[in-house]
Amino acid sequence: MTDKTAGGDVRLAGISKHYGTFTAVHPLDLTIPQGSFFALLGASGCGKTTTLRMIAGLEEPSTGTVSLGDREVTDLPPYKRPVNTVFQSYALFPHLNIFENIAFGLRRRGIKSVKKQVDDMLELVQLGQFAQRKPHQLSGGQQQRVAVARALINHPQVLLLDEPLGALDLKLRRQMQLELKRIQTEVGITFVHVTHDQEEAMTMADTVAVMNGGRVEQLGAPAELYENPGTTFVANFLGTSNLIEATVEAAGAQVVVSASGTRLQLPAARCSTTPVTGGKLLVGVRPEKISLVHADEEHTIGPGRNKVSGRIAASSFIGVSTQYVVDSRVCPGLEVYAQNIERDTRLVPGAEVVLHWNPEHSFGLDAAQAIDAGIETVEEGA
Ligand SMILES: Nc1ncnc2c1ncn2[C@@H]1O[C@H](COP(=O)(O)OP(=O)(O)O)[C@@H](O)[C@H]1O
Ligand SMILES: [Mg+2]
């Protein structure tokens, strides 16, 4: 059994990985607090799996060290690390029943009386009634829970999960997200979960590290990342952002900018770069923060709101909300999500509209970045 007193955070210090001249992971410093649910989020090829494999000991870092608590494990082989990994292809032993699949790690270590531990694990993943079945007699989600139980029975300090839900259909994936979160809360060990699905990362994790091109671009609690993205990549990769190119007119606590002649305001505290009068700034606002009225109703908009006039280019009704695309002088293709409470039947493509939002709901980004970073990569998948 693993020595549980040796507990602690996962600490990566300057770890990087080169393949020939290609750098898959740039030197990375990262501390993953003990007991947390941590997600590494990013598009395919950004270095998530490589980072995870370096923690597991399956890949040797080109530079840097991996520590668990005060113990450096960089030179330890995988089986000597208090770490277990669950992969997307969970590869259960097809000829063994579920009980024996879960018992495998204990039996391999010569432990004879496995029943109590296996039963506890079966209960934890809520598969007690399936103990005697073979893997092919379970659904994908159930098989994945067996894979998790099989890893957890070794009492790792850290469970690494590499896109474990990637093979499941959407509905099952949602269920399993909640299930894995429950299991993590119950066992209280550190989970490091790799995914390219931003919703999955936000639903499950306490802390999300957004990776891009072998680097962690931003790290934080899901709501913090969503509300205050620091880069255009994070703003676009995590949900959807409208990014408006503007020129700074006045840079006080409240920043005043002009976007193609339209004046907008935002708090300086929500700018990830220091606004300079005369300089450029990207003003960001999330689609659900924007309200939309027919141009005839402009007089109903309260004072102190950011206002943009435009024309509806497209609208799609998706039940809980209607998603509009609005062309305007300040920016083509502004996205607006309106909850379907009272619908103005005039709000159809071609209609002249005014968009308005609370200036506090805007954020500011450095205009030197590519405005569309993180957009094309979103739908690529694993
Ligand atoms: N053994 C390898 N040899 C050469 N390049 C590799 C190797 N493993 C991974 N890479 C490259 O490193 C990059 C990061 O890979 P990976 O960590 O698997 O990304 P992710 O898991 O985020 O999709 C990719 O460009 C991939 O092609
Ligand atoms: Mg991967």
mmCIF file of C-alpha atoms and ligand atoms in Angstrom:
data_model
loop_
_atom_site.group_PDB
_atom_site.id
_atom_site.type_symbol
_atom_site.label_atom_id
_atom_site.label_comp_id
_atom_site.label_asym_id
_atom_site.label_seq_id
_atom_site.Cartn_x
_atom_site.Cartn_y
_atom_site.Cartn_z
ATOM 1 C CA MET A 1 0.000 0.000 0.000
ATOM 2 C CA THR A 2 1.059 3.505 -0.695
ATOM 3 C CA ASP A 3 2.378 5.535 2.195
ATOM 4 C CA LYS A 4 -0.409 8.039 2.612
ATOM 5 C CA THR A 5 1.572 10.183 5.032
ATOM 6 C CA ALA A 6 3.865 11.174 2.174
ATOM 7 C CA GLY A 7 0.924 13.197 0.766
ATOM 8 C CA GLY A 8 1.061 16.597 -0.793
ATOM 9 C CA ASP A 9 0.747 18.697 -3.847
ATOM 10 C CA VAL A 10 1.864 17.731 -7.333
ATOM 11 C CA ARG A 11 4.646 20.156 -8.167
ATOM 12 C CA LEU A 12 6.071 20.568 -11.626
ATOM 13 C CA ALA A 13 9.179 22.740 -11.783
ATOM 14 C CA GLY A 14 10.422 23.775 -15.202
ATOM 15 C CA ILE A 15 9.376 20.518 -16.863
ATOM 16 C CA SER A 16 9.529 20.531 -20.633
ATOM 17 C CA LYS A 17 9.493 17.956 -23.410
ATOM 18 C CA HIS A 18 11.320 18.093 -26.713
ATOM 19 C CA TYR A 19 10.938 15.609 -29.525
ATOM 20 C CA GLY A 20 13.989 16.328 -31.688
ATOM 21 C CA THR A 21 13.736 20.010 -32.522
ATOM 22 C CA PHE A 22 10.006 20.122 -31.704
ATOM 23 C CA THR A 23 8.950 21.371 -28.292
ATOM 24 C CA ALA A 24 5.753 19.647 -27.173
ATOM 25 C CA VAL A 25 5.771 21.241 -23.699
ATOM 26 C CA HIS A 26 7.633 24.449 -22.888
ATOM 27 C CA PRO A 27 9.179 24.761 -19.406
ATOM 28 C CA LEU A 28 6.214 24.581 -17.109
ATOM 29 C CA ASP A 29 5.863 25.490 -13.432
ATOM 30 C CA LEU A 30 2.667 24.218 -11.926
ATOM 31 C CA THR A 31 1.413 23.323 -8.475
ATOM 32 C CA ILE A 32 -1.668 21.140 -8.196
ATOM 33 C CA PRO A 33 -3.006 21.304 -4.640
ATOM 34 C CA GLN A 34 -3.579 18.031 -2.825
ATOM 35 C CA GLY A 35 -7.198 16.931 -2.984
ATOM 36 C CA SER A 36 -8.153 19.226 -5.820
ATOM 37 C CA PHE A 37 -9.882 18.426 -9.091
ATOM 38 C CA PHE A 38 -7.562 19.947 -11.640
ATOM 39 C CA ALA A 39 -8.232 20.088 -15.393
ATOM 40 C CA LEU A 40 -5.732 20.523 -18.206
ATOM 41 C CA LEU A 41 -7.779 21.967 -21.054
ATOM 42 C CA GLY A 42 -6.679 22.600 -24.602
ATOM 43 C CA ALA A 43 -7.062 21.689 -28.251
ATOM 44 C CA SER A 44 -5.594 18.555 -29.769
ATOM 45 C CA GLY A 45 -1.795 18.618 -29.886
ATOM 46 C CA CYS A 46 -1.245 21.329 -27.260
ATOM 47 C CA GLY A 47 0.739 19.039 -24.950
ATOM 48 C CA LYS A 48 -1.850 17.790 -22.444
ATOM 49 C CA THR A 49 -1.089 14.076 -22.712
ATOM 50 C CA THR A 50 2.653 14.703 -22.707
ATOM 51 C CA THR A 51 2.318 16.693 -19.474
ATOM 52 C CA LEU A 52 0.212 13.957 -17.895
ATOM 53 C CA ARG A 53 2.645 11.230 -18.971
ATOM 54 C CA MET A 54 5.516 13.162 -17.377
ATOM 55 C CA ILE A 55 3.586 13.206 -14.083
ATOM 56 C CA ALA A 56 2.930 9.465 -14.417
ATOM 57 C CA GLY A 57 6.548 8.694 -15.264
ATOM 58 C CA LEU A 58 5.611 7.298 -18.672
ATOM 59 C CA GLU A 59 7.565 10.065 -20.388
ATOM 60 C CA GLU A 60 10.922 11.432 -19.285
ATOM 61 C CA PRO A 61 11.013 15.240 -19.107
ATOM 62 C CA SER A 62 13.711 16.951 -21.187
ATOM 63 C CA THR A 63 14.206 19.412 -18.327
ATOM 64 C CA GLY A 64 12.766 20.003 -14.873
ATOM 65 C CA THR A 65 11.448 17.977 -11.975
ATOM 66 C CA VAL A 66 8.225 16.357 -10.787
ATOM 67 C CA SER A 67 7.511 16.243 -7.044
ATOM 68 C CA LEU A 68 4.716 14.854 -4.931
ATOM 69 C CA GLY A 69 4.702 16.795 -1.720
ATOM 70 C CA ASP A 70 8.330 17.062 -0.622
ATOM 71 C CA ARG A 71 9.333 13.968 -2.506
ATOM 72 C CA GLU A 72 10.934 14.309 -5.909
ATOM 73 C CA VAL A 73 9.845 11.470 -8.174
ATOM 74 C CA THR A 74 11.416 12.530 -11.483
ATOM 75 C CA ASP A 75 13.653 9.460 -11.611
ATOM 76 C CA LEU A 76 11.129 6.948 -10.277
ATOM 77 C CA PRO A 77 9.591 4.473 -12.734
ATOM 78 C CA PRO A 78 5.789 4.678 -13.125
ATOM 79 C CA TYR A 79 4.985 1.716 -10.878
ATOM 80 C CA LYS A 80 6.920 3.256 -7.984
ATOM 81 C CA ARG A 81 4.954 6.510 -8.120
ATOM 82 C CA PRO A 82 1.777 6.849 -6.036
ATOM 83 C CA VAL A 83 -0.040 7.720 -9.229
ATOM 84 C CA ASN A 84 -2.521 5.845 -11.433
ATOM 85 C CA THR A 85 -3.777 6.671 -14.886
ATOM 86 C CA VAL A 86 -7.155 6.122 -16.554
ATOM 87 C CA PHE A 87 -7.101 6.406 -20.321
ATOM 88 C CA GLN A 88 -9.810 6.953 -22.895
ATOM 89 C CA SER A 89 -9.428 3.365 -24.059
ATOM 90 C CA TYR A 90 -10.006 1.832 -20.665
ATOM 91 C CA ALA A 91 -8.885 -1.622 -21.801
ATOM 92 C CA LEU A 92 -10.518 -3.830 -19.187
ATOM 93 C CA PHE A 93 -9.524 -7.490 -19.217
ATOM 94 C CA PRO A 94 -12.304 -9.006 -21.369
ATOM 95 C CA HIS A 95 -12.070 -12.535 -19.938
ATOM 96 C CA LEU A 96 -12.239 -11.384 -16.281
ATOM 97 C CA ASN A 97 -15.465 -10.376 -14.602
ATOM 98 C CA ILE A 98 -15.889 -6.914 -13.094
ATOM 99 C CA PHE A 99 -14.908 -8.082 -9.607
ATOM 100 C CA GLU A 100 -11.665 -9.578 -10.881
ATOM 101 C CA ASN A 101 -10.915 -6.579 -13.079
ATOM 102 C CA ILE A 102 -11.083 -4.358 -10.021
ATOM 103 C CA ALA A 103 -9.179 -6.839 -7.854
ATOM 104 C CA PHE A 104 -6.361 -7.083 -10.369
ATOM 105 C CA GLY A 105 -4.011 -4.528 -8.784
ATOM 106 C CA LEU A 106 -4.369 -6.114 -5.351
ATOM 107 C CA ARG A 107 -3.856 -9.663 -6.603
ATOM 108 C CA ARG A 108 -0.768 -8.616 -8.534
ATOM 109 C CA ARG A 109 0.713 -7.379 -5.280
ATOM 110 C CA GLY A 110 0.000 -10.761 -3.692
ATOM 111 C CA ILE A 111 -2.883 -9.602 -1.529
ATOM 112 C CA LYS A 112 -5.185 -12.547 -0.835
ATOM 113 C CA SER A 113 -8.202 -11.108 0.973
ATOM 114 C CA VAL A 114 -9.498 -8.670 -1.587
ATOM 115 C CA LYS A 115 -13.251 -8.992 -1.079
ATOM 116 C CA LYS A 116 -13.828 -6.099 1.298
ATOM 117 C CA GLN A 117 -11.772 -3.638 -0.742
ATOM 118 C CA VAL A 118 -13.307 -4.676 -4.043
ATOM 119 C CA ASP A 119 -16.816 -4.482 -2.591
ATOM 120 C CA ASP A 120 -16.067 -0.985 -1.279
ATOM 121 C CA MET A 121 -14.881 0.063 -4.732
ATOM 122 C CA LEU A 122 -17.920 -1.497 -6.423
ATOM 123 C CA GLU A 123 -20.093 0.503 -4.067
ATOM 124 C CA LEU A 124 -18.125 3.700 -4.658
ATOM 125 C CA VAL A 125 -18.721 3.479 -8.414
ATOM 126 C CA GLN A 126 -22.238 2.093 -7.872
ATOM 127 C CA LEU A 127 -21.739 -1.161 -9.762
ATOM 128 C CA GLY A 128 -22.352 -3.649 -6.948
ATOM 129 C CA GLN A 129 -24.969 -5.625 -8.872
ATOM 130 C CA PHE A 130 -22.648 -6.063 -11.859
ATOM 131 C CA ALA A 131 -19.724 -7.736 -10.051
ATOM 132 C CA GLN A 132 -20.116 -11.017 -11.917
ATOM 133 C CA ARG A 133 -20.595 -9.592 -15.384
ATOM 134 C CA LYS A 134 -17.958 -9.441 -18.076
ATOM 135 C CA PRO A 135 -16.903 -6.026 -19.426
ATOM 136 C CA HIS A 136 -18.753 -6.475 -22.743
ATOM 137 C CA GLN A 137 -22.004 -6.819 -20.778
ATOM 138 C CA LEU A 138 -21.690 -3.240 -19.485
ATOM 139 C CA SER A 139 -22.333 0.101 -21.140
ATOM 140 C CA GLY A 140 -19.433 2.420 -22.011
ATOM 141 C CA GLY A 141 -20.044 4.579 -18.976
ATOM 142 C CA GLN A 142 -20.174 1.570 -16.660
ATOM 143 C CA GLN A 143 -16.951 0.223 -18.142
ATOM 144 C CA GLN A 144 -15.311 3.571 -17.548
ATOM 145 C CA ARG A 145 -16.395 3.459 -13.898
ATOM 146 C CA VAL A 146 -14.798 0.010 -13.618
ATOM 147 C CA ALA A 147 -11.594 1.512 -15.015
ATOM 148 C CA VAL A 148 -11.744 4.243 -12.355
ATOM 149 C CA ALA A 149 -12.365 1.677 -9.590
ATOM 150 C CA ARG A 150 -9.513 -0.471 -10.862
ATOM 151 C CA ALA A 151 -7.174 2.518 -10.548
ATOM 152 C CA LEU A 152 -8.500 3.770 -7.206
ATOM 153 C CA ILE A 153 -8.146 0.400 -5.459
ATOM 154 C CA ASN A 154 -4.377 0.935 -5.545
ATOM 155 C CA HIS A 155 -4.911 3.996 -3.316
ATOM 156 C CA PRO A 156 -2.964 6.386 -5.489
ATOM 157 C CA GLN A 157 -2.271 9.879 -4.157
ATOM 158 C CA VAL A 158 -3.079 11.201 -7.577
ATOM 159 C CA LEU A 159 -5.402 9.893 -10.267
ATOM 160 C CA LEU A 160 -4.575 10.999 -13.794
ATOM 161 C CA LEU A 161 -7.388 10.879 -16.333
ATOM 162 C CA ASP A 162 -6.587 11.330 -20.016
ATOM 163 C CA GLU A 163 -9.789 12.176 -21.919
ATOM 164 C CA PRO A 164 -11.536 9.349 -20.047
ATOM 165 C CA LEU A 165 -14.979 10.279 -21.371
ATOM 166 C CA GLY A 166 -13.932 10.873 -24.974
ATOM 167 C CA ALA A 167 -15.487 7.656 -26.271
ATOM 168 C CA LEU A 168 -18.888 8.244 -24.693
ATOM 169 C CA ASP A 169 -21.855 9.951 -26.310
ATOM 170 C CA LEU A 170 -22.860 13.373 -25.082
ATOM 171 C CA LYS A 171 -25.582 12.402 -22.640
ATOM 172 C CA LEU A 172 -23.516 9.677 -21.008
ATOM 173 C CA ARG A 173 -20.540 12.035 -20.877
ATOM 174 C CA ARG A 174 -22.599 14.566 -18.907
ATOM 175 C CA GLN A 175 -23.690 11.860 -16.448
ATOM 176 C CA MET A 176 -20.140 10.598 -16.036
ATOM 177 C CA GLN A 177 -18.836 14.133 -15.427
ATOM 178 C CA LEU A 178 -21.091 14.407 -12.384
ATOM 179 C CA GLU A 179 -20.262 10.850 -11.366
ATOM 180 C CA LEU A 180 -16.493 11.400 -11.498
ATOM 181 C CA LYS A 181 -16.890 14.634 -9.573
ATOM 182 C CA ARG A 182 -18.861 12.782 -6.880
ATOM 183 C CA ILE A 183 -16.228 10.038 -6.667
ATOM 184 C CA GLN A 184 -13.434 12.593 -6.375
ATOM 185 C CA THR A 185 -15.257 14.429 -3.584
ATOM 186 C CA GLU A 186 -15.842 11.136 -1.802
ATOM 187 C CA VAL A 187 -12.279 9.793 -1.963
ATOM 188 C CA GLY A 188 -10.686 13.243 -1.624
ATOM 189 C CA ILE A 189 -7.556 12.487 -3.651
ATOM 190 C CA THR A 190 -6.106 14.703 -6.360
ATOM 191 C CA PHE A 191 -7.596 14.225 -9.824
ATOM 192 C CA VAL A 192 -5.763 15.619 -12.843
ATOM 193 C CA HIS A 193 -8.195 15.463 -15.733
ATOM 194 C CA VAL A 194 -7.166 16.082 -19.340
ATOM 195 C CA THR A 195 -9.832 17.183 -21.812
ATOM 196 C CA HIS A 196 -10.336 19.267 -24.941
ATOM 197 C CA ASP A 197 -13.967 19.922 -23.920
ATOM 198 C CA GLN A 198 -14.229 23.296 -22.198
ATOM 199 C CA GLU A 199 -17.648 22.582 -20.751
ATOM 200 C CA GLU A 200 -16.366 19.345 -19.249
ATOM 201 C CA ALA A 201 -13.391 21.121 -17.672
ATOM 202 C CA MET A 202 -15.576 23.877 -16.245
ATOM 203 C CA THR A 203 -18.223 21.492 -14.872
ATOM 204 C CA MET A 204 -15.809 19.264 -13.030
ATOM 205 C CA ALA A 205 -12.689 21.114 -12.038
ATOM 206 C CA ASP A 206 -11.859 23.408 -9.120
ATOM 207 C CA THR A 207 -8.989 24.780 -11.178
ATOM 208 C CA VAL A 208 -8.570 24.768 -14.953
ATOM 209 C CA ALA A 209 -5.253 25.295 -16.723
ATOM 210 C CA VAL A 210 -5.816 26.358 -20.331
ATOM 211 C CA MET A 211 -2.989 25.064 -22.547
ATOM 212 C CA ASN A 212 -2.035 26.438 -25.924
ATOM 213 C CA GLY A 213 0.973 25.396 -27.996
ATOM 214 C CA GLY A 214 2.763 23.622 -25.147
ATOM 215 C CA ARG A 215 2.238 26.392 -22.614
ATOM 216 C CA VAL A 216 -0.290 27.058 -19.866
ATOM 217 C CA GLU A 217 -1.871 30.256 -21.060
ATOM 218 C CA GLN A 218 -4.054 30.925 -18.027
ATOM 219 C CA LEU A 219 -4.988 29.100 -14.849
ATOM 220 C CA GLY A 220 -7.828 29.690 -12.445
ATOM 221 C CA ALA A 221 -11.240 28.734 -11.161
ATOM 222 C CA PRO A 222 -13.722 28.162 -14.019
ATOM 223 C CA ALA A 223 -15.808 31.283 -13.317
ATOM 224 C CA GLU A 224 -12.682 33.409 -12.929
ATOM 225 C CA LEU A 225 -11.323 32.240 -16.308
ATOM 226 C CA TYR A 226 -14.668 32.723 -17.986
ATOM 227 C CA GLU A 227 -15.321 36.199 -16.590
ATOM 228 C CA ASN A 228 -11.763 37.483 -16.805
ATOM 229 C CA PRO A 229 -9.940 35.848 -19.693
ATOM 230 C CA GLY A 230 -6.426 37.243 -19.935
ATOM 231 C CA THR A 231 -5.809 36.502 -23.605
ATOM 232 C CA THR A 232 -7.807 36.316 -26.820
ATOM 233 C CA PHE A 233 -7.113 32.573 -26.939
ATOM 234 C CA VAL A 234 -8.760 31.987 -23.562
ATOM 235 C CA ALA A 235 -11.599 34.405 -24.368
ATOM 236 C CA ASN A 236 -12.412 32.488 -27.551
ATOM 237 C CA PHE A 237 -11.604 28.935 -26.460
ATOM 238 C CA LEU A 238 -13.608 29.083 -23.238
ATOM 239 C CA GLY A 239 -17.123 29.790 -24.450
ATOM 240 C CA THR A 240 -17.703 32.580 -26.950
ATOM 241 C CA SER A 241 -16.526 36.184 -26.736
ATOM 242 C CA ASN A 242 -17.314 39.230 -28.800
ATOM 243 C CA LEU A 243 -14.048 41.114 -29.262
ATOM 244 C CA ILE A 244 -14.318 44.694 -30.490
ATOM 245 C CA GLU A 245 -11.296 46.657 -31.722
ATOM 246 C CA ALA A 246 -11.267 50.107 -30.133
ATOM 247 C CA THR A 247 -9.097 53.151 -29.472
ATOM 248 C CA VAL A 248 -8.676 54.416 -25.927
ATOM 249 C CA GLU A 249 -10.018 57.971 -25.468
ATOM 250 C CA ALA A 250 -9.638 58.297 -21.714
ATOM 251 C CA ALA A 251 -7.858 55.932 -19.358
ATOM 252 C CA GLY A 252 -9.134 56.375 -15.790
ATOM 253 C CA ALA A 253 -10.741 53.907 -13.423
ATOM 254 C CA GLN A 254 -13.475 53.798 -16.050
ATOM 255 C CA VAL A 255 -11.881 53.478 -19.481
ATOM 256 C CA VAL A 256 -13.596 55.240 -22.374
ATOM 257 C CA VAL A 257 -12.956 53.867 -25.841
ATOM 258 C CA SER A 258 -14.171 54.541 -29.346
ATOM 259 C CA ALA A 259 -14.980 51.741 -31.780
ATOM 260 C CA SER A 260 -15.668 53.064 -35.296
ATOM 261 C CA GLY A 261 -17.218 56.183 -33.753
ATOM 262 C CA THR A 262 -19.267 54.373 -31.115
ATOM 263 C CA ARG A 263 -18.274 55.216 -27.559
ATOM 264 C CA LEU A 264 -18.012 52.366 -25.065
ATOM 265 C CA GLN A 265 -16.893 52.123 -21.457
ATOM 266 C CA LEU A 266 -15.298 49.432 -19.335
ATOM 267 C CA PRO A 267 -13.628 49.208 -15.911
ATOM 268 C CA ALA A 268 -9.819 49.511 -15.932
ATOM 269 C CA ALA A 269 -9.795 46.772 -13.293
ATOM 270 C CA ARG A 270 -11.072 44.311 -15.909
ATOM 271 C CA CYS A 271 -8.323 45.068 -18.422
ATOM 272 C CA SER A 272 -5.506 42.508 -18.637
ATOM 273 C CA THR A 273 -3.293 45.235 -20.144
ATOM 274 C CA THR A 274 -2.882 48.860 -19.006
ATOM 275 C CA PRO A 275 -4.999 51.076 -21.276
ATOM 276 C CA VAL A 276 -3.087 54.031 -22.727
ATOM 277 C CA THR A 277 -4.878 57.065 -24.163
ATOM 278 C CA GLY A 278 -4.610 56.914 -27.941
ATOM 279 C CA GLY A 279 -3.657 53.231 -27.822
ATOM 280 C CA LYS A 280 -5.607 50.239 -29.081
ATOM 281 C CA LEU A 281 -7.633 47.886 -26.908
ATOM 282 C CA LEU A 282 -9.848 44.876 -27.571
ATOM 283 C CA VAL A 283 -13.134 45.215 -25.713
ATOM 284 C CA GLY A 284 -14.653 41.856 -24.883
ATOM 285 C CA VAL A 285 -18.223 41.021 -23.911
ATOM 286 C CA ARG A 286 -19.901 37.627 -23.586
ATOM 287 C CA PRO A 287 -23.015 37.000 -25.734
ATOM 288 C CA GLU A 288 -25.291 36.371 -22.737
ATOM 289 C CA LYS A 289 -24.376 39.720 -21.175
ATOM 290 C CA ILE A 290 -25.858 41.640 -24.115
ATOM 291 C CA SER A 291 -29.511 42.641 -24.375
ATOM 292 C CA LEU A 292 -31.119 43.388 -27.685
ATOM 293 C CA VAL A 293 -34.097 45.603 -28.578
ATOM 294 C CA HIS A 294 -35.717 46.664 -31.784
ATOM 295 C CA ALA A 295 -34.391 50.083 -32.899
ATOM 296 C CA ASP A 296 -37.850 51.598 -32.233
ATOM 297 C CA GLU A 297 -37.433 50.719 -28.556
ATOM 298 C CA GLU A 298 -34.066 52.417 -28.077
ATOM 299 C CA HIS A 299 -35.691 54.936 -25.703
ATOM 300 C CA THR A 300 -36.363 52.103 -23.233
ATOM 301 C CA ILE A 301 -32.648 51.520 -22.631
ATOM 302 C CA GLY A 302 -31.510 52.884 -19.255
ATOM 303 C CA PRO A 303 -28.681 55.389 -18.874
ATOM 304 C CA GLY A 304 -25.038 54.400 -18.521
ATOM 305 C CA ARG A 305 -25.260 51.322 -20.755
ATOM 306 C CA ASN A 306 -22.892 50.513 -23.601
ATOM 307 C CA LYS A 307 -24.964 50.775 -26.788
ATOM 308 C CA VAL A 308 -24.275 49.497 -30.301
ATOM 309 C CA SER A 309 -26.641 49.826 -33.253
ATOM 310 C CA GLY A 310 -26.794 47.077 -35.817
ATOM 311 C CA ARG A 311 -28.859 44.747 -37.961
ATOM 312 C CA ILE A 312 -29.724 41.120 -37.311
ATOM 313 C CA ALA A 313 -27.846 38.964 -39.810
ATOM 314 C CA ALA A 314 -29.040 35.601 -38.494
ATOM 315 C CA SER A 315 -30.980 34.122 -35.645
ATOM 316 C CA SER A 316 -31.374 30.596 -34.371
ATOM 317 C CA PHE A 317 -33.971 29.475 -31.899
ATOM 318 C CA ILE A 318 -32.498 26.790 -29.638
ATOM 319 C CA GLY A 319 -35.234 26.492 -27.043
ATOM 320 C CA VAL A 320 -33.891 28.059 -23.860
ATOM 321 C CA SER A 321 -32.446 30.941 -25.825
ATOM 322 C CA THR A 322 -32.317 32.552 -29.225
ATOM 323 C CA GLN A 323 -28.866 33.179 -30.610
ATOM 324 C CA TYR A 324 -28.533 36.238 -32.804
ATOM 325 C CA VAL A 325 -25.705 37.327 -35.059
ATOM 326 C CA VAL A 326 -25.749 41.105 -35.441
ATOM 327 C CA ASP A 327 -23.710 43.122 -37.922
ATOM 328 C CA SER A 328 -22.758 46.602 -36.867
ATOM 329 C CA ARG A 329 -20.220 49.303 -37.631
ATOM 330 C CA VAL A 330 -18.187 48.472 -34.547
ATOM 331 C CA CYS A 331 -17.815 44.812 -35.366
ATOM 332 C CA PRO A 332 -19.228 42.285 -37.838
ATOM 333 C CA GLY A 333 -20.983 39.235 -36.446
ATOM 334 C CA LEU A 334 -21.619 40.211 -32.838
ATOM 335 C CA GLU A 335 -23.178 37.280 -31.006
ATOM 336 C CA VAL A 336 -26.080 37.819 -28.638
ATOM 337 C CA TYR A 337 -27.860 35.120 -26.614
ATOM 338 C CA ALA A 338 -31.318 36.118 -25.469
ATOM 339 C CA GLN A 339 -33.262 33.995 -22.997
ATOM 340 C CA ASN A 340 -36.684 33.106 -24.355
ATOM 341 C CA ILE A 341 -38.885 34.915 -21.867
ATOM 342 C CA GLU A 342 -40.833 37.499 -23.817
ATOM 343 C CA ARG A 343 -39.972 37.442 -27.484
ATOM 344 C CA ASP A 344 -40.340 40.492 -29.701
ATOM 345 C CA THR A 345 -41.556 39.025 -33.008
ATOM 346 C CA ARG A 346 -39.885 41.876 -34.895
ATOM 347 C CA LEU A 347 -36.444 40.501 -33.986
ATOM 348 C CA VAL A 348 -35.819 38.620 -37.223
ATOM 349 C CA PRO A 349 -32.988 38.791 -39.764
ATOM 350 C CA GLY A 350 -32.878 42.215 -41.395
ATOM 351 C CA ALA A 351 -34.309 44.051 -38.375
ATOM 352 C CA GLU A 352 -32.548 47.165 -37.117
ATOM 353 C CA VAL A 353 -31.653 46.665 -33.464
ATOM 354 C CA VAL A 354 -29.759 48.211 -30.598
ATOM 355 C CA LEU A 355 -27.527 46.068 -28.409
ATOM 356 C CA HIS A 356 -26.845 47.225 -24.894
ATOM 357 C CA TRP A 357 -24.960 45.980 -21.855
ATOM 358 C CA ASN A 358 -23.631 47.006 -18.490
ATOM 359 C CA PRO A 359 -20.105 48.463 -18.975
ATOM 360 C CA GLU A 360 -19.012 46.418 -15.922
ATOM 361 C CA HIS A 361 -19.589 43.294 -18.018
ATOM 362 C CA SER A 362 -16.902 44.248 -20.518
ATOM 363 C CA PHE A 363 -13.279 43.171 -20.278
ATOM 364 C CA GLY A 364 -10.204 44.592 -21.992
ATOM 365 C CA LEU A 365 -7.465 42.662 -23.784
ATOM 366 C CA ASP A 366 -4.149 43.596 -25.355
ATOM 367 C CA ALA A 367 -4.867 44.475 -29.016
ATOM 368 C CA ALA A 368 -1.465 43.185 -30.164
ATOM 369 C CA GLN A 369 -2.805 39.599 -30.059
ATOM 370 C CA ALA A 370 -4.540 37.756 -32.869
ATOM 371 C CA ILE A 371 -8.233 38.556 -32.387
ATOM 372 C CA ASP A 372 -9.323 35.092 -33.572
ATOM 373 C CA ALA A 373 -6.867 32.985 -31.543
ATOM 374 C CA GLY A 374 -8.551 29.862 -30.199
ATOM 375 C CA ILE A 375 -11.497 29.962 -32.586
ATOM 376 C CA GLU A 376 -10.674 27.448 -35.347
ATOM 377 C CA THR A 377 -9.248 24.925 -32.932
ATOM 378 C CA VAL A 378 -12.396 24.580 -30.830
ATOM 379 C CA GLU A 379 -14.241 21.964 -32.868
ATOM 380 C CA GLU A 380 -11.232 19.829 -33.713
ATOM 381 C CA GLY A 381 -11.703 17.325 -30.948
ATOM 382 C CA ALA A 382 -9.119 15.105 -29.361
HETATM 383 N N1 LIG B 1 6.571 10.445 -29.304
HETATM 384 C C1 LIG B 1 6.414 11.599 -29.967
HETATM 385 N N2 LIG B 1 7.264 11.974 -30.944
HETATM 386 C C2 LIG B 1 7.131 13.135 -31.599
HETATM 387 N N3 LIG B 1 6.138 14.051 -31.346
HETATM 388 C C3 LIG B 1 5.269 13.735 -30.399
HETATM 389 C C4 LIG B 1 5.342 12.520 -29.643
HETATM 390 N N4 LIG B 1 4.322 12.513 -28.763
HETATM 391 C C5 LIG B 1 3.643 13.663 -28.950
HETATM 392 N N5 LIG B 1 4.198 14.410 -29.916
HETATM 393 C C6 LIG B 1 3.744 15.713 -30.376
HETATM 394 O O1 LIG B 1 3.707 16.583 -29.269
HETATM 395 C C7 LIG B 1 2.576 17.433 -29.342
HETATM 396 C C8 LIG B 1 1.748 17.314 -28.093
HETATM 397 O O2 LIG B 1 1.172 16.034 -28.049
HETATM 398 P P1 LIG B 1 0.149 15.596 -26.926
HETATM 399 O O3 LIG B 1 0.760 15.878 -25.603
HETATM 400 O O4 LIG B 1 -0.251 14.209 -27.202
HETATM 401 O O5 LIG B 1 -1.062 16.603 -27.168
HETATM 402 P P2 LIG B 1 -2.571 16.552 -26.642
HETATM 403 O O6 LIG B 1 -2.689 15.463 -25.647
HETATM 404 O O7 LIG B 1 -2.796 17.895 -26.058
HETATM 405 O O8 LIG B 1 -3.430 16.333 -27.841
HETATM 406 C C9 LIG B 1 1.826 17.059 -30.591
HETATM 407 O O9 LIG B 1 2.173 17.952 -31.619
HETATM 408 C C10 LIG B 1 2.320 15.673 -30.896
HETATM 409 O O10 LIG B 1 2.293 15.412 -32.275
HETATM 410 MG MG MG B 2 -3.942 13.744 -25.681
#
